[in-house]
Every structure is written in C-alpha cells, then in structure tokens.
Amino acid sequence: MAMPHSGVFSAARDPLNNLILPRDLSGLGEFDIKASVPSPTTNVLCASMTKEELTPIVYSEWPRGNGTAMNVTNFPEGFDIPAWPEWLNRTAVDDLFEFGEKYGRRPPTFPKLPKEFNTVVNTTGWFADSVYLLATTEKGNYTMCSMRSSLTTKCSTRYHASFSGGEMTALCDDGENELAYGNSYTNATDGVLVKDWQSVATEWIKSLSLGAGITDGKASSARMLTQLIPSSQALDPSLPSIAEALAVLSGCTLIESSTDSPFIHFWNYSTTVNTLEEPQPQQFPAMLRTQDYASGGTQQWQGIFYVILALTFATNVFCFVYFMIRHGLVTDFIEPQNLFSLSLNSPPSHALDGACGGGPAGDQLIMNWHIKMDEDRDHFYIENGEGPAIKRRKTRPLDFEMDTSPVLKTYTKLSSRHSSIL
C-alpha cells in the first residue's frame, strides 16, 4: 500500500512558494498540485502456520525454553537466543518470508504461542528491516505476518485543497502518469527498503497493544485483527483480510515518517553529516493548477441562484430592446430641481386646501398627481388626479380663494418679531 508524501502539504504552505491559499480568497480559490516525489509504502505478508511449523521460531517451544513463563520486561534481552551471525532455525516458510543466509534476513523469535484472540510481536533483531506479528484465532489457528516499508518510484503525490478541505492521494501504476517519480529520476531503484521505519513501527505497535498477548492481555485491537484472519483458502469479498487491516492501520506511520523527509531517494548533502542543524529547502518537479475565483456554484443547493441570474439576464435584454426602439434622452421630472420648478409654475389645487406652509396631512398624502402639458404654450404643470376627497376636480382659476392655513398665526408672529429670520 502506497501513501502520498506528506511533505507536499508543507511545501504548499511554505512562504517561499507564495501560493494563494483558499482562505486568502474568502473560500473561492483552490489549487491542485501533482508532485514528482517518491511515495512511502508498506508491505504486509501473512501466512497460516501450524504449531509444528512455528516451533523453530517460538522460544517457549525450544528445549532451552522448557515451557517456562516469559519475563515480559526485557524479552528478548537476557534470553539464550543465538546472536549474529547465527541464522537461527530453518522454517517451512523461509522462501516465502525470505529468511536465512540466502536472503540475508534472520527469522523472528516470538516469546510464546499466543492464546485465542491474542497477538505477540517481534520488533527487534540484528539488522532487522521488518516487524513481525503472530496471531491466534478463536479456533486456535496461527497466522504470522511480516511488515516492512520501502520507497516506490512508480507513484506521484497529488494534493488538492479548497475551502471545504484538502485531499492527498498517491497516484500509482498509471501508464499515463508522467509525473511518476521514476520518470523524473530514471536511475532510482524501486522498492528500496527503509530500515529506520522499524523504529516508528515499534512505537505504533506499542500504542495499539499488539504485543499484549505475551501476558494474555486480550487487547481489543488484537481481537479485531484475529477475527479478520481468513478461515479458508479464499478471501471473503465482504471483509478485509488481516494483511489489509494491518496495512491500513500502519498507514499513519508512513505519513508521519515522510514528514520533513527529503523529496528525493538519496542523501544529497555531506556524507559525514547524517542530520541538518537547520532545515534546508528542496526542489521537486510538480504541476500546479489554481483557481482564483468561482464562476459557478460549488454546492448543489446553490443552483437556485441560476433562476435569479436568468431573470437578471432577461431584464437586461428587455431594457436593451426597449432603449433600442425608444432611444434618446428622457427627462426625469421627479428630480428635485425639476419637481421644484413644476410646483412653482403650476396653478393651485383644491386637493391641498389648508396645506400651505404646514404641508399635506391625512387624505392629502394619498392623492395622486399627474404631470400634464399645455400644448398651446408648451408649458408643463402638475394637476391632481382622483382621490378619496376629490373626484377629478380641476384646478382653480387664478381668481380663487384658499382656506386659511393652520400655520398662518405662527408665520405672522415670526415675521413681525424676527423679520430677519425670514
């Protein structure tokens, strides 16, 4: 199982690359990066074994083990286990797991046979590049699994980020994937084992209590794994196997291990320095696609806005056709300066009897008015229309009498004492 290189996530947010993040554009922007970098992988191999087949690699079954209880505090240290360069006992699965001098890999040594629904592990060994797990099913069947990690050159890393979240994917085994790491570095070897991953996997195994079977701990994670052991030669299509479950569970170790790791498969710094005192930037080939704005909806419910856009478009078309047919300038009579002139040059109306100086009130406020034209003199004026108090009454002639305004006394009082105000 391959995982994306988590360093691409950090590179996308590094100020040196000056990428505009979705949050910088109020959630409208997004970007997609395809990086030509190596991808970490985990390989899990499991095989069903009998008690007799496990005897060469289970210490409690050795004559020197004598069936005694294990001291879990320091196993395998302090036990009479042959040291390197002894290749230990041969097993029936040497060629399957590549054990022995022929492959340069020593088999593991488990402390005991675990009870039902329990697992024991081996995470130590001379020049070890793998960790091993031994599980027992409810029926007492045994399964041994090996886990190791390597770098593959057949994949590239894709990182897509938007306001709703991000997604990282390892793109592998695609014949059209031009950004596969092997295409950028044709001399890179695929599947080189990463021996240091064993240290990370050891801590991961401890966190899941997969080694609790040495004390018959019956950890919940061990019980789940033992229930996924196939009961026949055929795999159940509705359930993952124990190998698939271990690969998924260990995927987090690949992400953690690739954080702040190089984007190439070799160490391109001084061979006398194993670590850098200060982080150094590193370049890698990539393809970047960005979106700085959204011209359409990003959520399904936003489709309702297309109705508003359609109505706005139809309104614009109507206005365009109207002004094409009736083109020219149009006077807006309700502009303040135009309305003021019309009011001064219009004859008085009975509709506003008693409103001079104090303004209209009551039914006078709902009276409608019309702008009309005296065609003989080309004169515009305002005339009242129908209202609740007046039915099509014409304006008075110039020799008319108006009702007394209710503010007349106030006007007279102010004008006699403070004429300068008026």
Coordinates of C-alpha atoms in Angstrom, one line a residue:
M1 CA 0.0 0.0 0.0
A2 CA 1.4 3.4 -1.0
M3 CA 0.8 6.6 0.7
P4 CA 1.3 10.2 -0.5
H5 CA 4.4 12.2 0.6
S6 CA 3.2 14.4 3.4
G7 CA 6.0 16.9 2.6
V8 CA 3.9 18.2 -0.3
F9 CA 1.4 19.6 2.2
S10 CA 4.1 21.6 3.9
A11 CA 5.5 22.8 0.6
A12 CA 2.2 24.2 -0.5
R13 CA 2.1 26.4 2.6
D14 CA 5.7 27.4 2.6
P15 CA 6.0 31.2 2.2
L16 CA 8.9 30.6 -0.3
N17 CA 6.3 29.2 -2.9
N18 CA 3.9 32.1 -2.4
L19 CA 0.8 30.1 -3.2
I20 CA -2.5 31.8 -2.6
L21 CA -4.5 29.6 -0.2
P22 CA -8.3 29.2 -0.3
R23 CA -8.7 31.1 2.9
D24 CA -6.9 34.1 1.3
L25 CA -9.8 34.3 -1.3
S26 CA -12.7 34.1 1.1
G27 CA -13.1 30.4 0.3
L28 CA -13.4 30.8 -3.5
G29 CA -10.0 29.7 -4.5
E30 CA -8.5 26.3 -4.7
F31 CA -5.4 24.6 -6.1
D32 CA -4.2 21.2 -7.3
I33 CA -0.6 20.0 -7.1
K34 CA 0.8 16.9 -8.7
A35 CA 4.4 16.3 -7.4
S36 CA 7.0 14.0 -8.7
V37 CA 8.3 12.7 -5.4
P38 CA 8.8 9.2 -4.0
S39 CA 6.0 7.6 -2.1
P40 CA 6.4 5.5 1.1
T41 CA 4.8 2.1 1.0
T42 CA 4.1 -0.7 3.5
N43 CA 4.2 -4.3 2.5
V44 CA 2.3 -6.8 4.7
L45 CA 2.7 -10.6 4.1
C46 CA 0.7 -13.1 6.1
A47 CA 0.7 -16.9 6.2
S48 CA -1.2 -19.5 8.1
M49 CA 1.0 -21.8 10.1
T50 CA 0.7 -24.8 12.3
K51 CA 2.1 -25.2 15.8
E52 CA 4.8 -27.6 14.4
E53 CA 5.8 -25.1 11.8
L54 CA 6.1 -22.3 14.4
T55 CA 8.2 -24.3 16.8
P56 CA 11.6 -23.2 15.3
I57 CA 10.8 -19.5 16.0
V58 CA 8.8 -19.7 19.3
Y59 CA 11.2 -19.6 22.3
S60 CA 8.8 -21.3 24.7
E61 CA 8.7 -24.3 22.4
W62 CA 12.5 -24.7 22.3
P63 CA 14.2 -27.3 24.5
R64 CA 16.1 -24.4 26.2
G65 CA 12.7 -22.6 26.8
N66 CA 11.4 -25.6 28.8
G67 CA 7.9 -24.1 28.7
T68 CA 8.7 -21.5 31.4
A69 CA 6.8 -18.3 31.7
M70 CA 8.2 -15.3 29.9
N71 CA 9.7 -12.3 31.7
V72 CA 7.9 -9.6 29.6
T73 CA 10.0 -6.7 30.9
N74 CA 13.1 -7.5 28.8
F75 CA 12.3 -10.1 26.2
P76 CA 14.3 -11.0 24.1
E77 CA 17.2 -9.5 26.0
G78 CA 18.7 -11.8 28.6
F79 CA 17.4 -14.9 27.0
D80 CA 19.5 -17.6 25.5
I81 CA 18.9 -16.7 21.9
P82 CA 21.9 -17.1 19.5
A83 CA 23.4 -13.8 18.4
W84 CA 24.5 -12.6 15.0
P85 CA 25.9 -14.1 12.7
E86 CA 23.9 -17.2 13.7
W87 CA 20.9 -17.5 11.2
L88 CA 18.8 -19.4 13.7
N89 CA 16.5 -22.3 12.8
R90 CA 15.1 -23.0 9.4
T91 CA 11.4 -22.9 8.9
A92 CA 8.9 -24.1 6.4
V93 CA 8.3 -20.5 5.2
D94 CA 11.9 -19.4 4.6
D95 CA 11.4 -18.8 0.9
L96 CA 8.1 -17.1 1.4
F97 CA 9.3 -14.6 4.0
E98 CA 12.9 -14.7 2.7
F99 CA 14.5 -16.0 5.9
G100 CA 18.0 -17.3 6.1
E101 CA 21.6 -16.7 4.9
K102 CA 20.4 -16.9 1.3
Y103 CA 18.3 -13.7 1.7
G104 CA 20.4 -12.0 4.4
R105 CA 17.5 -11.9 6.8
R106 CA 17.1 -13.7 10.2
P107 CA 13.7 -15.1 11.2
P108 CA 12.0 -13.6 14.2
T109 CA 11.8 -15.2 17.6
F110 CA 8.5 -15.0 19.4
P111 CA 8.3 -15.4 23.2
K112 CA 5.3 -17.8 23.2
L113 CA 2.3 -19.1 21.3
P114 CA -0.5 -16.6 22.0
K115 CA -3.8 -17.7 23.3
E116 CA -7.1 -17.2 21.3
F117 CA -7.7 -13.6 20.2
N118 CA -4.2 -12.5 21.2
T119 CA -1.1 -11.4 19.3
V120 CA 2.6 -11.3 20.1
V121 CA 5.2 -9.4 18.2
N122 CA 8.9 -9.3 17.4
T123 CA 10.3 -5.8 16.7
T124 CA 14.0 -6.4 17.4
G125 CA 16.7 -8.3 15.6
W126 CA 20.1 -8.0 14.1
F127 CA 20.0 -5.7 11.0
A128 CA 16.2 -6.2 11.0
D129 CA 14.2 -4.4 8.3
S130 CA 10.8 -5.8 9.3
V131 CA 8.5 -6.3 12.3
Y132 CA 6.5 -9.5 12.8
L133 CA 3.2 -10.4 14.4
L134 CA 1.9 -13.8 15.4
A135 CA -1.9 -14.1 15.9
T136 CA -4.2 -16.9 17.1
T137 CA -7.8 -17.3 16.0
E138 CA -10.8 -18.4 18.1
K139 CA -10.3 -22.0 16.8
G140 CA -6.6 -21.9 17.8
N141 CA -5.2 -21.4 14.2
Y142 CA -2.0 -19.4 13.9
T143 CA -1.1 -16.7 11.4
M144 CA 2.3 -14.9 11.1
C145 CA 2.6 -11.6 9.4
S146 CA 5.6 -9.5 8.4
M147 CA 5.5 -5.8 7.8
R148 CA 8.2 -3.7 6.1
S149 CA 8.4 -0.3 4.4
S150 CA 10.0 0.9 1.2
L151 CA 10.1 3.8 -1.3
T152 CA 8.4 3.3 -4.6
T153 CA 9.3 5.2 -7.8
K154 CA 6.0 4.2 -9.6
C155 CA 3.9 6.9 -7.9
S156 CA 3.4 10.6 -7.6
T157 CA 1.7 12.6 -5.0
R158 CA -1.5 14.7 -5.7
Y159 CA -2.7 17.4 -3.2
H160 CA -6.0 19.1 -3.8
A161 CA -7.0 22.0 -1.5
S162 CA -10.2 24.0 -1.3
F163 CA -12.1 26.0 1.3
S164 CA -14.1 22.8 2.3
G165 CA -10.9 20.8 3.0
G166 CA -7.9 19.1 1.4
E167 CA -7.1 15.7 0.0
M168 CA -3.8 13.9 -0.6
T169 CA -3.6 10.9 -2.9
A170 CA -0.8 8.6 -4.2
L171 CA -1.2 8.1 -7.9
C172 CA 0.3 4.8 -8.8
D173 CA 0.6 2.2 -11.6
D174 CA -0.8 4.6 -14.2
G175 CA 0.9 4.3 -17.5
E176 CA -0.1 7.9 -18.4
N177 CA 1.4 9.4 -15.1
E178 CA 4.2 11.5 -16.5
L179 CA 5.0 12.8 -13.0
A180 CA 5.7 9.3 -11.5
Y181 CA 9.0 9.7 -9.6
G182 CA 10.7 7.1 -11.8
N183 CA 10.2 9.3 -14.8
S184 CA 12.0 12.2 -13.1
Y185 CA 14.8 10.0 -11.8
T186 CA 15.3 7.2 -14.2
N187 CA 18.2 5.8 -12.2
A188 CA 16.1 5.4 -9.0
T189 CA 15.6 1.8 -7.8
D190 CA 12.1 0.9 -6.9
G191 CA 11.2 -0.8 -3.6
V192 CA 14.3 0.1 -1.6
L193 CA 13.6 -0.9 2.0
V194 CA 13.6 1.8 4.7
K195 CA 15.2 0.1 7.7
D196 CA 14.6 3.0 10.0
W197 CA 10.8 2.5 9.6
Q198 CA 11.1 -0.4 12.1
S199 CA 11.7 2.1 14.9
V200 CA 8.5 4.0 14.0
A201 CA 6.5 0.8 13.6
T202 CA 7.7 -0.4 17.1
E203 CA 6.1 2.7 18.7
W204 CA 2.9 2.2 16.6
I205 CA 2.7 -1.5 17.8
K206 CA 3.0 -0.4 21.4
S207 CA 0.3 2.2 21.0
L208 CA -2.1 -0.5 19.8
S209 CA -1.1 -3.0 22.4
L210 CA -0.5 -5.6 19.7
G211 CA 2.2 -7.2 21.9
A212 CA -0.1 -7.6 24.9
G213 CA -0.5 -11.3 24.1
I214 CA 2.7 -12.1 25.9
T215 CA 0.7 -11.6 29.1
D216 CA -2.6 -12.8 27.6
G217 CA -3.8 -9.2 27.6
K218 CA -6.6 -9.7 25.2
A219 CA -6.3 -6.2 23.6
S220 CA -9.3 -5.0 21.6
S221 CA -7.2 -4.3 18.6
A222 CA -5.7 -7.8 18.7
R223 CA -9.2 -9.3 18.9
M224 CA -10.3 -7.3 15.8
L225 CA -7.3 -8.5 13.8
T226 CA -7.7 -12.1 14.7
Q227 CA -11.3 -12.0 13.6
L228 CA -10.2 -10.9 10.1
I229 CA -7.9 -14.0 9.6
P230 CA -9.4 -15.9 6.6
S231 CA -10.9 -19.2 7.6
S232 CA -10.3 -20.8 4.2
Q233 CA -8.1 -20.5 1.1
A234 CA -10.5 -18.0 -0.4
L235 CA -10.7 -14.4 0.8
D236 CA -14.1 -13.0 1.9
P237 CA -15.1 -10.2 -0.5
S238 CA -17.2 -8.5 2.2
L239 CA -14.3 -8.3 4.8
P240 CA -10.7 -7.2 4.7
S241 CA -8.1 -9.7 5.5
I242 CA -5.7 -9.3 8.4
A243 CA -3.0 -8.2 6.0
E244 CA -5.2 -5.5 4.6
A245 CA -6.2 -4.3 8.1
L246 CA -2.5 -4.1 9.2
A247 CA -1.6 -2.1 6.1
V248 CA -4.4 0.4 6.7
L249 CA -3.6 0.6 10.4
S250 CA 0.1 1.2 9.7
G251 CA -0.6 3.9 7.1
C252 CA -0.3 6.6 9.7
T253 CA 3.3 5.6 10.3
L254 CA 4.1 6.3 6.6
I255 CA 2.6 9.8 6.8
E256 CA 4.5 10.5 10.0
S257 CA 7.8 9.1 8.6
S258 CA 7.6 11.2 5.4
T259 CA 7.1 14.5 7.3
D260 CA 10.1 16.7 6.8
S261 CA 11.9 14.0 4.8
P262 CA 13.7 14.6 1.5
F263 CA 11.8 14.7 -1.8
I264 CA 14.4 12.5 -3.4
H265 CA 15.5 8.9 -2.8
F266 CA 19.1 9.7 -1.8
W267 CA 21.0 12.0 0.6
N268 CA 22.4 14.9 -1.4
Y269 CA 24.3 16.5 1.4
S270 CA 27.6 15.8 3.0
T271 CA 28.2 12.1 3.7
T272 CA 29.8 13.0 7.0
V273 CA 26.5 14.6 8.2
N274 CA 23.5 12.5 9.0
T275 CA 21.2 15.3 10.1
L276 CA 21.0 19.0 9.3
E277 CA 21.2 21.6 12.0
E278 CA 18.9 23.9 10.1
P279 CA 16.1 22.8 7.7
Q280 CA 17.0 23.3 4.1
P281 CA 14.6 23.9 1.2
Q282 CA 14.5 21.3 -1.5
Q283 CA 13.0 21.5 -5.0
F284 CA 10.9 18.9 -6.8
P285 CA 9.2 18.7 -10.2
A286 CA 5.5 19.5 -10.0
M287 CA 2.4 20.6 -11.9
L288 CA 0.3 23.3 -10.3
R289 CA -3.3 24.3 -11.3
T290 CA -5.0 27.1 -9.4
Q291 CA -8.5 28.6 -9.3
D292 CA -8.6 32.2 -8.0
Y293 CA -12.4 32.7 -8.3
A294 CA -15.6 30.6 -8.9
S295 CA -17.8 31.3 -11.9
G296 CA -20.4 28.8 -10.8
G297 CA -21.8 27.1 -7.7
T298 CA -19.7 24.7 -5.7
Q299 CA -22.6 23.2 -3.7
Q300 CA -25.8 21.6 -5.1
W301 CA -28.2 23.9 -3.2
Q302 CA -26.6 27.0 -4.9
G303 CA -28.3 26.0 -8.2
I304 CA -31.3 28.1 -7.1
F305 CA -29.2 31.2 -7.9
Y306 CA -29.3 30.3 -11.5
V307 CA -33.0 31.3 -11.5
I308 CA -32.0 34.8 -10.3
L309 CA -29.3 35.0 -12.9
A310 CA -31.8 34.0 -15.7
L311 CA -34.3 36.7 -14.6
T312 CA -31.5 39.3 -14.4
F313 CA -30.4 38.4 -17.9
A314 CA -34.0 38.6 -19.2
T315 CA -34.4 42.0 -17.6
N316 CA -31.2 43.3 -19.3
V317 CA -32.4 42.0 -22.7
F318 CA -35.8 43.7 -22.2
C319 CA -34.1 47.0 -21.3
F320 CA -31.7 46.8 -24.2
V321 CA -34.5 46.2 -26.7
Y322 CA -36.6 49.0 -25.2
F323 CA -33.9 51.6 -25.5
M324 CA -33.1 50.5 -29.0
I325 CA -36.7 51.1 -30.0
R326 CA -37.2 54.3 -28.0
H327 CA -33.8 55.8 -27.9
G328 CA -32.9 59.3 -26.9
L329 CA -32.7 61.2 -23.6
V330 CA -35.6 61.2 -21.2
T331 CA -36.3 63.9 -18.6
D332 CA -36.8 62.7 -15.1
F333 CA -39.5 65.0 -13.7
I334 CA -39.1 63.8 -10.2
E335 CA -35.6 65.1 -9.8
P336 CA -35.6 67.7 -7.1
Q337 CA -34.8 70.7 -9.4
N338 CA -37.4 69.7 -12.0
L339 CA -40.1 69.0 -9.4
F340 CA -39.4 72.3 -7.7
S341 CA -39.9 74.2 -11.0
L342 CA -43.1 72.3 -11.8
S343 CA -44.5 73.1 -8.4
L344 CA -43.9 76.9 -8.7
N345 CA -45.3 77.1 -12.2
S346 CA -48.5 75.0 -11.6
P347 CA -51.9 76.6 -10.6
P348 CA -53.2 75.9 -7.1
S349 CA -55.4 72.9 -6.4
H350 CA -58.3 72.3 -4.1
A351 CA -56.7 69.0 -3.2
L352 CA -54.2 70.9 -0.9
D353 CA -56.7 73.3 0.7
G354 CA -55.2 74.4 4.0
A355 CA -51.8 72.7 3.4
C356 CA -49.8 75.9 2.6
G357 CA -46.9 76.3 5.0
G358 CA -47.8 73.3 7.0
G359 CA -47.7 70.6 4.4
P360 CA -50.2 67.9 3.4
A361 CA -51.9 65.8 6.0
G362 CA -54.5 63.0 6.2
D363 CA -56.1 62.0 2.9
Q364 CA -54.0 64.6 1.1
L365 CA -51.0 62.3 1.4
I366 CA -52.6 59.6 -0.7
M367 CA -53.7 62.0 -3.5
N368 CA -52.2 61.1 -6.9
W369 CA -50.7 63.7 -9.2
H370 CA -50.1 63.9 -12.9
I371 CA -47.7 66.0 -15.0
K372 CA -49.5 67.5 -17.9
M373 CA -48.6 69.8 -20.8
D374 CA -50.3 72.8 -22.2
E375 CA -49.8 72.2 -25.9
D376 CA -50.7 75.8 -26.8
R377 CA -47.9 77.3 -24.7
D378 CA -45.6 74.2 -24.4
H379 CA -45.9 74.5 -20.7
F380 CA -45.7 71.7 -18.1
Y381 CA -47.7 71.8 -14.9
I382 CA -48.9 69.5 -12.1
E383 CA -52.6 68.5 -11.7
N384 CA -54.2 66.3 -9.1
G385 CA -55.9 63.1 -10.1
E386 CA -58.7 61.2 -8.3
G387 CA -58.5 60.9 -4.6
P388 CA -60.7 60.0 -1.6
A389 CA -61.8 63.6 -1.2
I390 CA -61.8 64.9 -4.8
K391 CA -63.1 63.1 -7.8
R392 CA -61.5 64.5 -11.0
R393 CA -61.8 68.1 -9.7
K394 CA -59.9 70.6 -11.9
T395 CA -57.6 73.1 -10.6
R396 CA -59.0 76.5 -9.6
P397 CA -58.7 79.6 -11.9
L398 CA -56.3 82.3 -10.9
D399 CA -59.1 84.3 -9.2
F400 CA -59.6 81.8 -6.3
E401 CA -59.8 81.8 -2.6
M402 CA -57.9 79.3 -0.5
D403 CA -58.7 78.1 3.0
T404 CA -56.7 79.6 5.8
S405 CA -53.6 77.7 6.6
P406 CA -53.3 76.4 10.2
V407 CA -49.8 77.8 10.5
L408 CA -50.7 81.4 9.5
K409 CA -50.6 82.7 13.1
T410 CA -47.2 81.2 13.6
Y411 CA -45.9 82.8 10.3
T412 CA -47.3 86.2 11.3
K413 CA -45.8 86.0 14.8
L414 CA -42.4 85.1 13.5
S415 CA -42.4 87.7 10.7
S416 CA -43.4 90.6 13.0
R417 CA -40.8 89.9 15.7
H418 CA -37.9 88.4 13.8
S419 CA -38.2 89.6 10.2
S420 CA -34.6 89.0 9.7
I421 CA -35.1 85.2 10.0
L422 CA -37.5 85.2 7.0

